[in-house]
Every structure is written in structure tokens, then in C-alpha cells.
């Protein structure tokens, strides 16, 4: 009845849930085991917690605090409901909402400030963005706290030492882009928490660490496509992409043509880019 699929482990873990319960199914008491914020993608369900009742629909957010008991009800036939849940380690919550201004078990109606990030997460999960899912998860959780607390706290421009850390980290990423690299490891190398590292890297360099990593991998792939005759699958793995489909999708999104089309254009087939230009409004 409840399908659970883990999408990402770590200090910000991500799980996709699908529930097919309906009006004929008896609800039962559950308990929040971790700090969480969940974005409802599809369907509807009721949420009862701490004496309050909420009706959640697409775009709603459900927040959970460890230890709180809750009940989910399904009073409407809607073909099942789906949501993706971001679970945060305690140290992440301490940094985002150390005073517990906002992170309490509750249901939140659809809000533009949260919906845009929820849909961005959906796009990342579908492979249509070069952001990292952990990065979007941190942004979603942070924005949730800001909105629930009545506004974002002022954040100073990164200090010189933090900008230096960001640049040094970017250079390290560039030199090791073919390796498996994640936000947690990068933050550890810089001696920072993942949340603080993401914030100073993005504000210092204008891109997130994962965006920078993907773009450096694509740059190397473009070089190999023009210089060598090796298989496109080999180029995908050599440049650090985990699978061929992810590489092809990322490359096409960046270049407007497939890796094979890019290789043909680099070797003199002008028709590829002429067609692209002709199609532009």
C-alpha cells in the first residue's frame, strides 16, 4: 500500500513515497523518526498531529519533528498520493533552524515560495536539471524555515577567507571532476558543514558545487568528442557521468545537440548547427 524509494542518502536524504490507501482503509498511528519536510506531488490526504488537522493537496508541505505521533487519513478517491521527503540530520537542522523557530510538525498549504523549490526538486529527480538533489534539499529546508519564521535572516557577503575556500574547492573539483564527488565530501574537505559550504560556494562563485562539477565534466566531454574517436559511452564514464543516459541528457540540454551531433558538427558537418539556428524564433 505504501511504496518507498530512497533517492539519496546522507545528511540530507531524499525518499519518494507513493501511497494507494483510500477511504476504506483504516488509518493508524505513526511516529516521525527524523526531521523532515515533504512536498506533495500528487493526490490528497489528511494529516493529524498534536491536536491539529490539515488537508494536504498537490503543492502542500508536511513538516515532521522527531518523536511526534501523527495519523494520515485518505477520505477521497484520488488514485493514490505521492510526495518526496527531505530528511535532515540533526546537525543540519541545528544550522538551519537552531532556535527551532519554525521546524515543527505541521501541514503547510501550497505557497509559491515553497512550490517553486518543490518543483525544482521534481525536475532534478527527473534528470532535467544540473543541480544536485542534496543542494535542492538544503535550499528547500532552509526556505521552509525562512517562510515559516516570517522572513529570511540577513546573510552577510562571504568573508575573504570563505571566498578563498570556495575558489580552492572549485579548483579541486576541476582537477578531480572524473571522480565520484558529493556535497558532504566537498564540505568536509573545506572544513565546513554542508549547508555553510553550499552557501559560501554559491554566493562566492555564482553556481552551486554540483552545477560547477557537471559543467566541468561537460567541458571535458566536449574536448574528447572533438579530439578522439573513442565511444561516446566511454567518454561518459571517463568524464565522471554515472550512466550514458544521464550524460546524453545533460549534454543535449547544455549544447542543444546530442554528443553524436556535436561530434559531427566539430568535424565539419555545419548542417547540425544551421538547423538549430534556423529553428530559433
Tab-separated table of C-alpha atoms in Angstrom:
chain	number	residue	atom	x	y	z
A	1	UNK	CA	0.000	0.000	0.000
A	2	UNK	CA	2.903	2.345	0.782
A	3	UNK	CA	5.813	2.314	-1.666
A	4	UNK	CA	9.094	3.837	-0.531
A	5	UNK	CA	12.066	4.546	-2.789
A	6	UNK	CA	15.317	6.002	-1.481
A	7	UNK	CA	16.799	8.560	-3.876
A	8	UNK	CA	19.707	9.922	-1.859
A	9	UNK	CA	21.458	9.041	1.431
A	10	UNK	CA	23.447	11.470	3.590
A	11	UNK	CA	22.889	14.422	5.951
A	12	UNK	CA	20.072	15.428	3.602
A	13	UNK	CA	18.455	12.195	2.482
A	14	UNK	CA	15.612	12.037	-0.019
A	15	UNK	CA	12.855	9.443	-0.232
A	16	UNK	CA	9.968	9.197	-2.690
A	17	UNK	CA	6.687	7.898	-1.252
A	18	UNK	CA	3.625	6.604	-3.041
A	19	UNK	CA	0.524	5.604	-1.062
A	20	UNK	CA	-2.518	3.889	-2.515
A	21	UNK	CA	-4.684	3.976	0.626
A	22	UNK	CA	-8.307	5.026	0.202
A	23	UNK	CA	-11.462	5.767	2.214
A	24	UNK	CA	-11.923	2.093	3.046
A	25	UNK	CA	-8.522	1.761	4.711
A	26	UNK	CA	-8.335	2.294	8.449
A	27	UNK	CA	-5.700	4.886	9.490
A	28	UNK	CA	-3.139	4.032	12.140
A	29	UNK	CA	-0.821	5.999	14.404
A	30	UNK	CA	2.701	6.615	13.100
A	31	UNK	CA	5.678	8.473	14.516
A	32	UNK	CA	8.088	10.910	12.909
A	33	UNK	CA	11.529	9.320	13.227
A	34	UNK	CA	13.545	12.279	11.903
A	35	UNK	CA	13.359	15.939	10.957
A	36	UNK	CA	11.628	16.110	7.607
A	37	UNK	CA	9.899	18.337	5.066
A	38	UNK	CA	7.842	16.603	2.401
A	39	UNK	CA	6.492	18.109	-0.813
A	40	UNK	CA	3.188	16.695	-2.051
A	41	UNK	CA	3.378	15.991	-5.764
A	42	UNK	CA	0.057	14.312	-6.443
A	43	UNK	CA	-3.174	13.297	-4.741
A	44	UNK	CA	-4.508	14.361	-1.351
A	45	UNK	CA	-4.545	13.101	2.218
A	46	UNK	CA	-5.311	14.295	5.730
A	47	UNK	CA	-2.662	14.803	8.403
A	48	UNK	CA	-3.499	14.844	12.122
A	49	UNK	CA	-0.797	15.765	14.623
A	50	UNK	CA	-0.586	17.443	18.052
A	51	UNK	CA	-4.324	18.132	18.088
A	52	UNK	CA	-4.355	19.905	14.718
A	53	UNK	CA	-5.805	18.660	11.415
A	54	UNK	CA	-4.603	19.535	7.924
A	55	UNK	CA	-5.773	18.633	4.424
A	56	UNK	CA	-2.834	18.300	2.034
A	57	UNK	CA	-3.105	18.663	-1.744
A	58	UNK	CA	-0.519	18.990	-4.553
A	59	UNK	CA	1.921	21.740	-3.592
A	60	UNK	CA	1.353	21.351	0.160
A	61	UNK	CA	4.251	20.692	2.529
A	62	UNK	CA	4.295	18.364	5.529
A	63	UNK	CA	6.900	19.019	8.210
A	64	UNK	CA	7.863	16.453	10.826
A	65	UNK	CA	9.696	16.677	14.147
A	66	UNK	CA	11.204	13.506	15.665
A	67	UNK	CA	9.026	11.797	18.269
A	68	UNK	CA	5.715	13.384	17.261
A	69	UNK	CA	2.892	10.929	16.619
A	70	UNK	CA	0.601	11.503	13.675
A	71	UNK	CA	-2.225	9.976	11.670
A	72	UNK	CA	-2.742	10.091	7.898
A	73	UNK	CA	-6.258	9.771	6.521
A	74	UNK	CA	-7.463	9.155	2.984
A	75	UNK	CA	-11.065	10.288	2.703
A	76	UNK	CA	-11.069	10.898	-1.044
A	77	UNK	CA	-10.587	8.600	-4.023
A	78	UNK	CA	-7.714	10.193	-5.925
A	79	UNK	CA	-5.767	7.279	-7.381
A	80	UNK	CA	-3.020	7.452	-4.770
A	81	UNK	CA	-0.812	10.235	-3.472
A	82	UNK	CA	2.887	10.874	-3.976
A	83	UNK	CA	5.441	13.076	-2.270
A	84	UNK	CA	9.182	13.415	-1.993
A	85	UNK	CA	10.504	13.804	1.529
A	86	UNK	CA	13.733	15.503	2.587
A	87	UNK	CA	15.141	14.144	5.862
A	88	UNK	CA	17.718	16.295	7.653
A	89	UNK	CA	20.334	15.173	10.141
A	90	UNK	CA	20.196	16.977	13.479
A	91	UNK	CA	23.332	18.987	12.742
A	92	UNK	CA	21.723	20.298	9.558
A	93	UNK	CA	18.584	21.356	11.438
A	94	UNK	CA	20.720	22.998	14.123
A	95	UNK	CA	22.347	25.162	11.484
A	96	UNK	CA	19.204	25.972	9.508
A	97	UNK	CA	16.866	26.447	12.476
A	98	UNK	CA	18.967	26.306	15.631
A	99	UNK	CA	16.372	28.066	17.748
A	100	UNK	CA	13.564	25.865	16.379
A	101	UNK	CA	11.753	28.967	15.156
A	102	UNK	CA	9.747	27.093	12.554
A	103	UNK	CA	10.525	23.398	12.191
A	104	UNK	CA	7.548	21.830	13.965
A	105	UNK	CA	5.227	19.025	12.880
A	106	UNK	CA	2.575	20.689	10.759
A	107	UNK	CA	0.913	20.846	7.370
A	108	UNK	CA	1.527	23.892	5.197
A	109	UNK	CA	-0.799	24.929	2.342
A	110	UNK	CA	0.625	25.458	-1.157
A	111	UNK	CA	2.844	28.538	-1.097
A	112	UNK	CA	4.654	29.996	-4.091
A	113	UNK	CA	7.898	30.359	-2.131
A	114	UNK	CA	7.975	26.611	-1.467
A	115	UNK	CA	6.239	25.291	-4.579
A	116	UNK	CA	8.924	26.621	-6.901
A	117	UNK	CA	11.610	24.713	-4.972
A	118	UNK	CA	9.434	21.608	-4.706
A	119	UNK	CA	9.022	21.591	-8.475
A	120	UNK	CA	12.736	22.220	-8.894
A	121	UNK	CA	13.380	19.099	-6.821
A	122	UNK	CA	10.982	17.172	-9.050
A	123	UNK	CA	12.939	18.376	-12.093
A	124	UNK	CA	16.236	17.273	-10.540
A	125	UNK	CA	14.797	13.842	-9.726
A	126	UNK	CA	13.617	13.514	-13.329
A	127	UNK	CA	17.129	14.368	-14.579
A	128	UNK	CA	16.139	17.687	-16.133
A	129	UNK	CA	18.497	19.913	-14.126
A	130	UNK	CA	22.209	20.010	-13.370
A	131	UNK	CA	21.620	20.899	-9.719
A	132	UNK	CA	22.384	18.334	-7.034
A	133	UNK	CA	19.447	16.790	-5.187
A	134	UNK	CA	21.183	17.392	-1.850
A	135	UNK	CA	21.652	21.053	-2.797
A	136	UNK	CA	17.971	21.467	-3.612
A	137	UNK	CA	17.052	19.634	-0.415
A	138	UNK	CA	19.092	22.061	1.685
A	139	UNK	CA	17.596	25.024	-0.169
A	140	UNK	CA	14.064	23.675	0.297
A	141	UNK	CA	14.534	23.083	4.034
A	142	UNK	CA	16.177	26.481	4.525
A	143	UNK	CA	13.437	28.270	2.595
A	144	UNK	CA	10.771	26.433	4.575
A	145	UNK	CA	12.271	27.735	7.828
A	146	UNK	CA	12.572	31.275	6.428
A	147	UNK	CA	8.949	31.346	5.279
A	148	UNK	CA	7.540	29.807	8.452
A	149	UNK	CA	9.569	32.190	10.633
A	150	UNK	CA	8.327	35.235	8.742
A	151	UNK	CA	11.302	36.046	6.531
A	152	UNK	CA	14.891	35.148	5.778
A	153	UNK	CA	17.581	36.161	8.228
A	154	UNK	CA	20.082	38.666	6.782
A	155	UNK	CA	23.196	36.975	5.457
A	156	UNK	CA	26.477	38.783	5.091
A	157	UNK	CA	28.643	38.594	1.993
A	158	UNK	CA	31.209	35.780	2.345
A	159	UNK	CA	34.394	36.864	4.083
A	160	UNK	CA	37.689	36.831	2.193
A	161	UNK	CA	38.749	33.543	3.789
A	162	UNK	CA	35.467	31.915	2.750
A	163	UNK	CA	35.779	33.187	-0.827
A	164	UNK	CA	39.282	31.740	-0.861
A	165	UNK	CA	37.914	28.402	0.342
A	166	UNK	CA	35.318	28.461	-2.434
A	167	UNK	CA	37.925	29.124	-5.114
A	168	UNK	CA	40.250	26.433	-3.758
A	169	UNK	CA	37.350	23.983	-3.708
A	170	UNK	CA	36.423	24.836	-7.298
A	171	UNK	CA	39.996	24.225	-8.432
A	172	UNK	CA	39.997	20.877	-6.625
A	173	UNK	CA	36.708	19.934	-8.323
A	174	UNK	CA	38.187	20.878	-11.687
A	175	UNK	CA	41.216	18.648	-11.110
A	176	UNK	CA	39.173	15.661	-9.883
A	177	UNK	CA	35.911	16.008	-11.825
A	178	UNK	CA	36.045	12.453	-13.152
A	179	UNK	CA	35.860	11.055	-9.616
A	180	UNK	CA	32.659	10.451	-7.627
A	181	UNK	CA	32.171	13.723	-5.738
A	182	UNK	CA	29.371	14.673	-3.371
A	183	UNK	CA	28.426	17.698	-1.297
A	184	UNK	CA	29.263	16.041	2.008
A	185	UNK	CA	32.803	15.184	0.903
A	186	UNK	CA	33.431	18.639	-0.542
A	187	UNK	CA	32.222	20.307	2.639
A	188	UNK	CA	34.450	18.048	4.732
A	189	UNK	CA	37.492	18.949	2.627
A	190	UNK	CA	36.739	22.632	3.210
A	191	UNK	CA	36.235	22.126	6.950
A	192	UNK	CA	32.641	23.349	6.784
A	193	UNK	CA	29.150	21.962	7.275
A	194	UNK	CA	27.334	21.053	4.022
A	195	UNK	CA	24.866	23.920	4.497
A	196	UNK	CA	27.541	26.568	5.139
A	197	UNK	CA	29.748	25.216	2.358
A	198	UNK	CA	26.905	25.324	-0.165
A	199	UNK	CA	26.061	28.864	0.861
A	200	UNK	CA	29.572	30.313	0.571
A	201	UNK	CA	30.389	28.423	-2.642
A	202	UNK	CA	27.194	29.587	-4.359
A	203	UNK	CA	27.420	33.193	-3.173
A	204	UNK	CA	31.132	33.428	-3.997
A	205	UNK	CA	31.102	31.823	-7.459
A	206	UNK	CA	27.520	32.195	-8.679
A	207	UNK	CA	26.926	28.462	-9.207
A	208	UNK	CA	26.356	25.563	-6.846
A	209	UNK	CA	29.105	22.948	-6.393
A	210	UNK	CA	27.144	20.335	-8.335
A	211	UNK	CA	26.456	22.727	-11.206
A	212	UNK	CA	30.150	23.532	-11.374
A	213	UNK	CA	31.058	19.843	-11.305
A	214	UNK	CA	28.618	18.956	-14.114
A	215	UNK	CA	29.797	21.838	-16.263
A	216	UNK	CA	33.455	20.872	-15.869
A	217	UNK	CA	32.581	17.311	-16.818
A	218	UNK	CA	30.695	18.547	-19.880
A	219	UNK	CA	33.664	20.721	-20.844
A	220	UNK	CA	35.988	17.726	-20.731
A	221	UNK	CA	33.478	15.629	-22.660
A	222	UNK	CA	33.246	18.282	-25.376
A	223	UNK	CA	37.032	18.251	-25.696
A	224	UNK	CA	37.109	14.464	-26.050
A	225	UNK	CA	34.305	14.479	-28.604
A	226	UNK	CA	36.328	16.771	-30.850
A	227	UNK	CA	39.745	15.195	-30.296
A	228	UNK	CA	39.270	11.443	-30.070
A	229	UNK	CA	37.447	8.581	-31.752
A	230	UNK	CA	36.544	6.705	-28.570
A	231	UNK	CA	32.997	5.533	-27.983
A	232	UNK	CA	30.528	8.016	-26.521
A	233	UNK	CA	29.794	5.551	-23.714
A	234	UNK	CA	33.492	5.536	-22.810
A	235	UNK	CA	33.574	9.340	-22.798
A	236	UNK	CA	30.563	9.419	-20.468
A	237	UNK	CA	32.249	7.206	-17.893
A	238	UNK	CA	35.700	8.729	-18.353
A	239	UNK	CA	34.389	12.201	-17.560
A	240	UNK	CA	32.551	11.093	-14.404
A	241	UNK	CA	28.956	10.592	-15.510
A	242	UNK	CA	27.408	7.591	-13.816
A	243	UNK	CA	25.470	6.378	-16.829
A	244	UNK	CA	25.140	7.068	-20.530
A	245	UNK	CA	21.559	8.363	-20.465
A	246	UNK	CA	22.416	10.973	-17.840
A	247	UNK	CA	25.389	12.121	-19.914
A	248	UNK	CA	23.393	12.354	-23.154
A	249	UNK	CA	20.564	14.243	-21.455
A	250	UNK	CA	22.933	16.693	-19.725
A	251	UNK	CA	24.983	17.269	-22.861
A	252	UNK	CA	21.908	17.844	-25.045
A	253	UNK	CA	20.484	20.288	-22.533
A	254	UNK	CA	23.760	22.241	-22.495
A	255	UNK	CA	24.707	22.142	-26.181
A	256	UNK	CA	21.329	21.871	-27.869
A	257	UNK	CA	22.514	18.809	-29.779
A	258	UNK	CA	23.369	15.243	-28.841
A	259	UNK	CA	27.000	14.215	-28.210
A	260	UNK	CA	26.973	12.426	-31.559
A	261	UNK	CA	25.621	15.520	-33.309
A	262	UNK	CA	28.217	17.695	-31.581
A	263	UNK	CA	30.998	15.388	-32.776
A	264	UNK	CA	29.698	15.550	-36.346
A	265	UNK	CA	29.480	19.356	-36.198
A	266	UNK	CA	33.015	19.597	-34.813
A	267	UNK	CA	34.210	17.576	-37.777
A	268	UNK	CA	32.688	19.882	-40.349
A	269	UNK	CA	29.008	18.998	-40.572
A	270	UNK	CA	27.649	22.536	-40.494
A	271	UNK	CA	24.096	21.367	-41.079
A	272	UNK	CA	23.713	20.431	-37.408
A	273	UNK	CA	24.069	23.978	-36.078
A	274	UNK	CA	22.478	25.566	-39.147
A	275	UNK	CA	19.319	23.646	-38.357
A	276	UNK	CA	19.493	24.778	-34.753
A	277	UNK	CA	19.849	28.414	-35.773
A	278	UNK	CA	17.023	28.139	-38.303
A	279	UNK	CA	14.714	26.780	-35.618
A	280	UNK	CA	15.296	29.743	-33.307
A	281	UNK	CA	12.428	32.287	-33.156
